[in-house]
Coordinates of C-alpha atoms and ligand atoms in Angstrom, one line a residue:
X1 CA 0.1 0.0 0.1
X2 CA 1.5 3.6 -0.6
X3 CA 2.4 5.5 2.2
X4 CA -0.2 8.2 1.3
X5 CA -3.0 5.7 1.7
X6 CA -1.7 4.6 5.1
X7 CA -1.9 8.2 6.4
X8 CA -5.5 9.4 8.0
X9 CA -6.3 12.7 7.9
X10 CA -8.3 14.5 11.0
X11 CA -7.8 11.4 13.1
X12 CA -8.9 11.8 17.2
X13 CA -6.3 10.8 19.5
X14 CA -8.9 10.4 22.4
X15 CA -8.3 7.0 22.7
X16 CA -4.4 7.7 22.0
X17 CA -3.6 9.8 25.4
X18 CA -4.6 8.6 28.6
X19 CA -5.6 12.2 29.5
X20 CA -8.5 11.1 27.0
X21 CA -8.3 14.9 25.6
X22 CA -9.9 14.9 22.0
X23 CA -7.2 16.0 20.0
X24 CA -7.6 16.3 16.7
X25 CA -4.2 15.6 14.9
X26 CA -4.1 16.7 10.8
X27 CA -2.5 13.5 10.0
X28 CA -1.5 10.4 11.5
X29 CA 0.1 6.9 10.7
X30 CA 0.9 4.1 12.5
X31 CA 4.5 2.9 11.2
X32 CA 4.8 -0.8 11.1
X33 CA 7.8 -1.5 8.2
X34 CA 10.9 1.0 8.7
X35 CA 10.6 1.9 4.4
X36 CA 7.6 4.0 5.4
X37 CA 9.4 5.8 8.0
X38 CA 12.2 6.5 5.2
X39 CA 9.2 8.2 3.3
X40 CA 7.3 10.0 5.7
X41 CA 10.1 12.9 4.8
X42 CA 9.0 13.2 1.6
X43 CA 5.3 13.7 2.6
X44 CA 6.6 16.5 5.2
X45 CA 8.1 18.6 2.8
X46 CA 5.4 18.9 0.1
X47 CA 2.6 19.1 3.2
X48 CA 5.2 21.6 4.4
X49 CA 4.4 20.2 7.8
X50 CA 6.3 19.1 10.7
X51 CA 5.8 15.5 12.6
X52 CA 5.8 14.5 16.5
X53 CA 6.1 10.5 17.8
X54 CA 3.5 9.4 20.0
X55 CA 3.9 6.3 21.9
X56 CA 0.9 5.1 24.1
X57 CA 0.2 8.9 25.1
X58 CA 0.6 8.0 28.8
X59 CA 2.9 11.4 29.4
X60 CA 1.8 13.5 27.2
X61 CA -0.8 16.9 27.2
X62 CA -2.4 17.1 23.6
X63 CA -3.6 20.3 22.5
X64 CA -6.9 20.4 20.9
X65 CA -5.9 20.8 17.6
X66 CA -2.4 19.0 16.3
X67 CA -0.9 20.4 13.2
X68 CA 1.1 18.2 12.7
X69 CA 2.0 14.3 11.2
X70 CA 1.6 12.4 14.2
X71 CA 4.0 9.1 14.4
X72 CA 2.9 6.2 16.2
X73 CA 5.7 3.1 16.3
X74 CA 4.5 -0.3 16.2
X75 CA 7.5 -2.7 16.0
X76 CA 6.9 -5.0 18.7
X77 CA 9.3 -7.7 18.3
X78 CA 12.3 -9.3 20.7
X79 CA 15.4 -10.6 20.1
X80 CA 18.1 -11.9 22.1
X81 CA 21.8 -12.7 21.9
X82 CA 23.2 -13.7 24.8
X83 CA 22.4 -11.1 27.8
X84 CA 21.6 -8.5 25.1
X85 CA 18.0 -8.0 24.5
X86 CA 16.5 -5.9 21.1
X87 CA 12.7 -4.5 21.9
X88 CA 11.0 -2.5 19.4
X89 CA 10.0 0.6 20.2
X90 CA 6.1 -0.1 20.0
X91 CA 6.1 -2.8 22.6
X92 CA 4.3 -2.1 26.0
X93 CA 6.7 -1.3 28.8
X94 CA 5.3 -4.0 31.2
X95 CA 4.6 -6.2 29.2
X96 CA 8.5 -6.4 28.6
X97 CA 8.7 -6.4 32.1
X98 CA 6.8 -9.5 32.7
X99 CA 8.6 -11.2 29.7
X100 CA 11.8 -10.7 31.1
X101 CA 11.2 -12.3 34.6
X102 CA 9.4 -15.0 32.6
X103 CA 12.2 -15.5 30.7
X104 CA 14.9 -15.6 34.0
X105 CA 16.1 -12.6 33.7
X106 CA 16.1 -9.7 36.7
X107 CA 16.7 -6.0 37.1
X108 CA 13.4 -4.5 35.5
X109 CA 10.9 -5.8 38.3
X110 CA 10.8 -2.1 40.4
X111 CA 10.0 -0.9 37.0
X112 CA 6.8 -2.9 37.2
X113 CA 3.4 -1.7 36.1
X114 CA 5.1 2.0 34.6
X115 CA 2.2 2.5 31.6
X116 CA 3.7 3.6 28.1
X117 CA 5.6 1.8 25.3
X118 CA 9.7 0.7 25.1
X119 CA 10.4 3.4 22.8
X120 CA 9.3 6.3 25.1
X121 CA 11.0 4.7 28.4
X122 CA 14.6 6.4 27.5
X123 CA 12.6 9.5 26.7
X124 CA 12.6 10.9 30.4
X125 CA 14.7 7.6 31.7
X126 CA 11.9 6.0 33.4
X127 CA 11.8 5.3 36.9
X128 CA 10.3 4.3 40.1
X129 CA 11.2 2.7 43.2
X130 CA 14.7 3.5 43.4
X131 CA 15.4 2.1 39.5
X132 CA 15.9 3.7 36.2
X133 CA 15.6 2.7 32.9
X134 CA 19.0 3.7 32.3
X135 CA 20.3 1.3 34.4
X136 CA 19.9 -1.4 32.3
X137 CA 19.9 0.4 28.5
X138 CA 22.8 -0.9 26.4
X139 CA 22.0 1.5 23.3
X140 CA 19.0 3.3 21.6
X141 CA 18.8 2.5 18.2
X142 CA 16.7 5.7 16.5
X143 CA 15.6 7.1 13.0
X144 CA 17.0 10.6 12.6
X145 CA 14.2 12.5 10.3
X146 CA 16.8 14.9 9.6
X147 CA 19.7 12.7 7.8
X148 CA 17.0 9.6 7.2
X149 CA 19.2 6.8 8.3
X150 CA 18.9 4.8 11.4
X151 CA 21.9 6.2 13.8
X152 CA 22.8 4.3 17.1
X153 CA 23.0 5.9 20.9
X154 CA 25.2 4.1 23.5
X155 CA 24.4 4.4 27.2
X156 CA 26.7 6.8 28.0
X157 CA 25.8 9.1 24.3
X158 CA 22.3 9.0 25.8
X159 CA 23.3 11.6 28.6
X160 CA 20.6 9.9 31.2
X161 CA 19.9 12.1 34.4
X162 CA 16.8 12.2 36.3
X163 CA 13.4 12.2 34.5
X164 CA 15.8 13.4 31.2
X165 CA 17.9 12.4 28.6
X166 CA 19.4 14.2 25.3
X167 CA 16.4 12.6 23.3
X168 CA 14.0 15.6 24.8
X169 CA 16.1 18.3 23.1
X170 CA 16.1 16.8 19.7
X171 CA 13.3 16.6 17.8
X172 CA 14.3 14.7 14.9
X173 CA 15.1 11.4 16.5
X174 CA 12.5 8.5 16.8
X175 CA 13.2 5.6 18.9
X176 CA 13.2 2.6 16.7
X177 CA 14.5 0.0 19.2
X178 CA 15.9 -0.2 22.7
X179 CA 19.1 -3.0 23.5
X180 CA 18.5 -3.8 27.2
X181 CA 21.5 -5.9 29.0
X182 CA 19.6 -7.7 31.4
X183 CA 21.2 -10.5 33.9
X184 CA 20.1 -13.8 35.3
X185 CA 22.0 -13.0 38.9
X186 CA 19.1 -11.3 41.2
X187 CA 20.5 -8.5 42.9
X188 CA 16.9 -7.4 44.6
X189 CA 17.2 -3.0 45.4
X190 CA 15.3 -2.7 48.0
X191 CA 16.4 0.8 48.8
X192 CA 13.3 2.4 48.4
X193 CA 11.2 2.8 51.4
X194 CA 8.1 0.7 50.5
X195 CA 10.2 -1.7 50.0
X196 CA 11.5 -2.7 53.7
X197 CA 8.9 -4.8 54.7
X198 CA 9.8 -7.4 52.6
X199 CA 11.7 -10.3 53.9
X200 CA 15.0 -10.8 52.2
X201 CA 14.7 -14.5 52.7
X202 CA 11.6 -14.7 50.7
X203 CA 12.4 -12.0 47.8
X204 CA 12.4 -13.5 44.3
X205 CA 12.1 -10.8 41.0
X206 CA 8.5 -11.8 41.0
X207 CA 7.4 -10.8 44.5
X208 CA 8.5 -7.4 44.4
X209 CA 6.7 -7.0 41.1
X210 CA 3.4 -8.0 43.0
X211 CA 4.5 -5.8 45.5
X212 CA 5.1 -2.9 44.2
X213 CA 2.0 -3.6 41.8
X214 CA 0.0 -3.5 44.8
X215 CA 1.6 -0.3 45.9
X216 CA 1.2 1.5 42.9
X217 CA -2.7 0.7 42.4
X218 CA -3.2 1.9 46.1
X219 CA -1.3 5.1 45.5
X220 CA -2.1 5.8 42.0
X221 CA -5.8 6.2 40.3
X222 CA -6.4 4.3 37.1
X223 CA -6.1 6.3 34.5
X224 CA -9.3 4.0 32.9
X225 CA -11.2 5.6 35.4
X226 CA -9.5 8.8 36.1
X227 CA -7.9 10.0 33.0
X228 CA -4.5 11.0 34.2
X229 CA -0.9 10.7 33.4
X230 CA 1.2 9.7 36.7
X231 CA 3.2 12.6 38.3
X232 CA 2.4 16.1 37.0
X233 CA 5.6 17.7 38.5
X234 CA 8.8 16.3 38.8
X235 CA 10.5 16.5 42.3
X236 CA 12.3 20.0 42.5
X237 CA 16.7 19.4 42.6
X238 CA 17.7 22.3 45.1
X239 CA 20.9 23.1 46.8
X240 CA 22.0 22.8 51.1
X241 CA 21.4 26.2 50.9
X242 CA 18.1 25.9 50.0
X243 CA 17.0 22.9 52.0
X244 CA 18.1 25.1 55.0
X245 CA 16.3 27.7 53.9
X246 CA 12.7 26.1 52.9
X247 CA 13.4 23.6 56.3
X248 CA 12.4 26.7 58.0
X249 CA 8.9 26.7 57.4
X250 CA 8.7 22.9 56.3
X251 CA 11.1 21.4 58.8
X252 CA 9.3 17.9 58.1
X253 CA 9.9 18.1 54.4
X254 CA 10.9 15.2 52.8
X255 CA 14.4 15.2 50.7
X256 CA 16.9 12.4 49.0
X257 CA 20.5 13.2 48.3
X258 CA 21.4 13.8 44.8
X259 CA 24.8 14.5 43.2
X260 CA 26.8 17.7 43.4
X261 CA 25.6 18.0 47.2
X262 CA 22.2 18.6 45.7
X263 CA 18.9 17.0 47.4
X264 CA 15.8 15.8 45.4
X265 CA 13.0 17.2 47.9
X266 CA 9.1 15.9 47.5
X267 CA 6.9 18.0 45.2
X268 CA 4.4 16.0 46.8
X269 CA 5.2 17.0 50.0
X270 CA 5.1 21.0 48.9
X271 CA 1.6 20.5 47.1
X272 CA 0.0 18.6 50.3
X273 CA 1.6 21.2 52.4
X274 CA -0.7 24.1 50.9
X275 CA -3.5 21.9 51.2
X276 CA -3.7 21.6 47.5
X277 CA -4.6 17.3 47.9
X278 CA -7.9 17.1 46.4
X279 CA -8.5 20.6 44.7
X280 CA -10.5 20.9 42.0
X281 CA -10.2 23.8 39.4
X282 CA -13.1 23.5 36.7
X283 CA -13.0 19.9 35.3
X284 CA -9.5 19.1 36.6
X285 CA -8.5 17.7 40.2
X286 CA -5.8 17.0 42.4
X287 CA -5.9 13.5 43.3
X288 CA -7.0 12.4 46.2
X289 CA -5.0 9.4 46.4
X290 CA -1.5 11.1 45.3
X291 CA -1.1 14.8 44.9
X292 CA 1.2 14.5 41.9
X293 CA -1.3 13.5 40.0
X294 CA -3.8 15.2 38.3
X295 CA -7.3 13.5 37.0
X296 CA -8.7 15.0 33.8
X297 CA -12.8 15.3 33.2
X298 CA -12.3 17.4 29.9
X299 CA -12.4 16.8 26.6
X300 CA -10.1 19.6 26.2
X301 CA -6.3 20.7 27.4
X302 CA -7.4 23.6 29.2
X303 CA -8.6 22.6 32.4
X304 CA -6.0 20.4 33.4
X305 CA -3.0 23.1 32.0
X306 CA -4.4 25.9 34.1
X307 CA -5.0 23.7 37.4
X308 CA -0.8 23.3 36.8
X309 CA -0.6 26.7 36.5
X310 CA -2.4 27.4 40.2
X311 CA -0.4 24.8 41.7
X312 CA 3.4 26.0 40.2
X313 CA 2.4 29.7 41.2
X314 CA 1.2 28.3 44.8
X315 CA 4.4 26.5 45.4
X316 CA 6.2 29.5 43.6
X317 CA 4.6 32.0 45.7
X318 CA 5.2 30.2 49.1
X319 CA 8.2 28.6 48.7
X320 CA 10.4 30.1 45.8
X321 CA 10.4 26.8 44.3
X322 CA 9.6 26.5 40.3
X323 CA 7.6 22.9 39.7
X324 CA 8.5 21.5 36.4
X325 CA 6.5 20.0 34.5
X326 CA 6.9 16.4 33.7
X327 CA 4.7 15.0 30.9
X328 CA 5.3 16.5 27.1
X329 CA 2.8 19.0 26.8
X330 CA 2.8 19.4 22.8
Ligands
FAD401 C1 -0.7 6.2 35.7 C2 0.8 6.5 35.1 C3 1.9 5.8 36.2 C4 3.2 6.5 35.7 N1 4.4 6.4 36.8 C5 5.3 6.6 36.1 C6 6.3 6.4 36.7 O1 6.2 5.5 37.6 N2 8.0 6.6 36.7 C7 8.0 7.4 35.3 O2 9.0 7.3 35.2 N3 7.0 7.5 34.4 C8 5.4 7.1 34.7 N4 4.3 7.2 34.0 C9 4.9 8.4 32.8 C10 4.6 7.0 31.8 O3 4.4 6.3 31.6 C11 6.0 7.1 30.9 O4 6.5 8.6 30.7 C12 6.2 6.8 29.8 O5 7.4 6.0 29.2 C13 5.4 7.2 28.6 O6 5.2 6.0 27.3 P1 4.2 6.6 26.5 O7 4.6 5.5 25.4 O8 3.0 7.0 26.8 O9 4.7 7.9 25.8 P2 4.3 9.1 25.2 O10 3.0 9.7 26.5 O11 3.3 8.2 24.1 O12 5.1 9.9 24.6 C14 5.9 10.5 25.5 C15 7.3 11.5 25.3 O13 7.7 10.6 24.5 C16 8.0 10.7 23.2 N5 8.0 9.4 22.7 C17 7.1 8.5 22.5 N6 7.6 7.4 21.7 C18 8.7 7.9 21.0 C19 9.8 7.2 20.0 N7 9.1 6.3 19.7 N8 10.5 7.7 19.8 C20 10.3 9.0 20.2 N9 10.2 10.0 21.4 C21 9.0 8.9 21.1 C22 6.7 11.7 22.9 O14 6.9 12.2 21.7 C23 6.4 12.8 23.9 O15 7.5 13.5 24.2 C24 3.0 7.5 34.5 C25 2.0 7.4 33.8 C26 1.0 7.5 34.3 C27 -0.8 7.4 33.5

């Protein structure tokens, strides 16, 4: 089939984003074949239109109208060579975590239950319960829309840090495959406080996974019932001087040591200290379960963004701290 016949026009992305915003994309294409990706450049230059990449829409706020070609990668294959496992960008992240445990590998268990695709995992270096995906990535293979070629990035090239990578500043790169380095030797990572209660002698990757899935269900509202994109704000990273200042107002603020004499403080704690848990603004609400999660009831993006701005200005006015938004605002 010709590429132009595979491109859908005026396509509703309502079922392609977890905030359930009824965003209309000018064009939408699901890529199952690398050749189609190579031909998109012709289409975008003829139509004089930009493109953007969408995974499962679990970390995006889409506009009501998206005047772009939206590209969704649907490569799902897994191949193994010794302890290197290559996975297509379209595969669901948590299906891969389960696959890895079923096949005797360990390491990814702490990252169980994170929504989204393999291709998006390196973009913001997904992390939870003391682990980050960058601990397990060997290489990221991208299609570069500028050179129309495949390019490979080693772990070091990706410049990973807390919810960050080079891919966030490089719109021309589309992740097509990720190569993971996993081991069959189990080294449990129990540093996160919620995992302290597990008995070391009974522990297995599956037990950790089960425990984490249970905590996640209890703490984060289900996007199918209350549309949300997980944490809406990153935990701020501040200097020790700034920590000392904030401790004068909030002596019990939670913080974790970070690199270069900096600390990561809890954004949830700041929000809750201002009594914003459960706060409602128009059709958006701060979750009753977790104050970093904003729930959306609107078909449009304005309400959730207004609520986010309200929280940011309240935190800034009270504590002089900028809360950075975690999902990508398109
Ligand atoms: C209930 C809930 C809980 C969550 N918990 C966590 C958590 O614990 N830890 C955490 O880190 N995140 C968490 N998230 C956020 C989210 O799961 C991750 O960011 C995930 O990696 C997004 O995957 P996605 O496929 O949905 O990406 P999308 O939301 O579709 O896209 C996110 C970004 O990645 C880009 N992108 C997507 N695919 C590609 C590709 N193939 N190539 C290049 N760019 C691409 C998009 O352009 C966009 O900028 C949570 C989200 C929800 C809804």
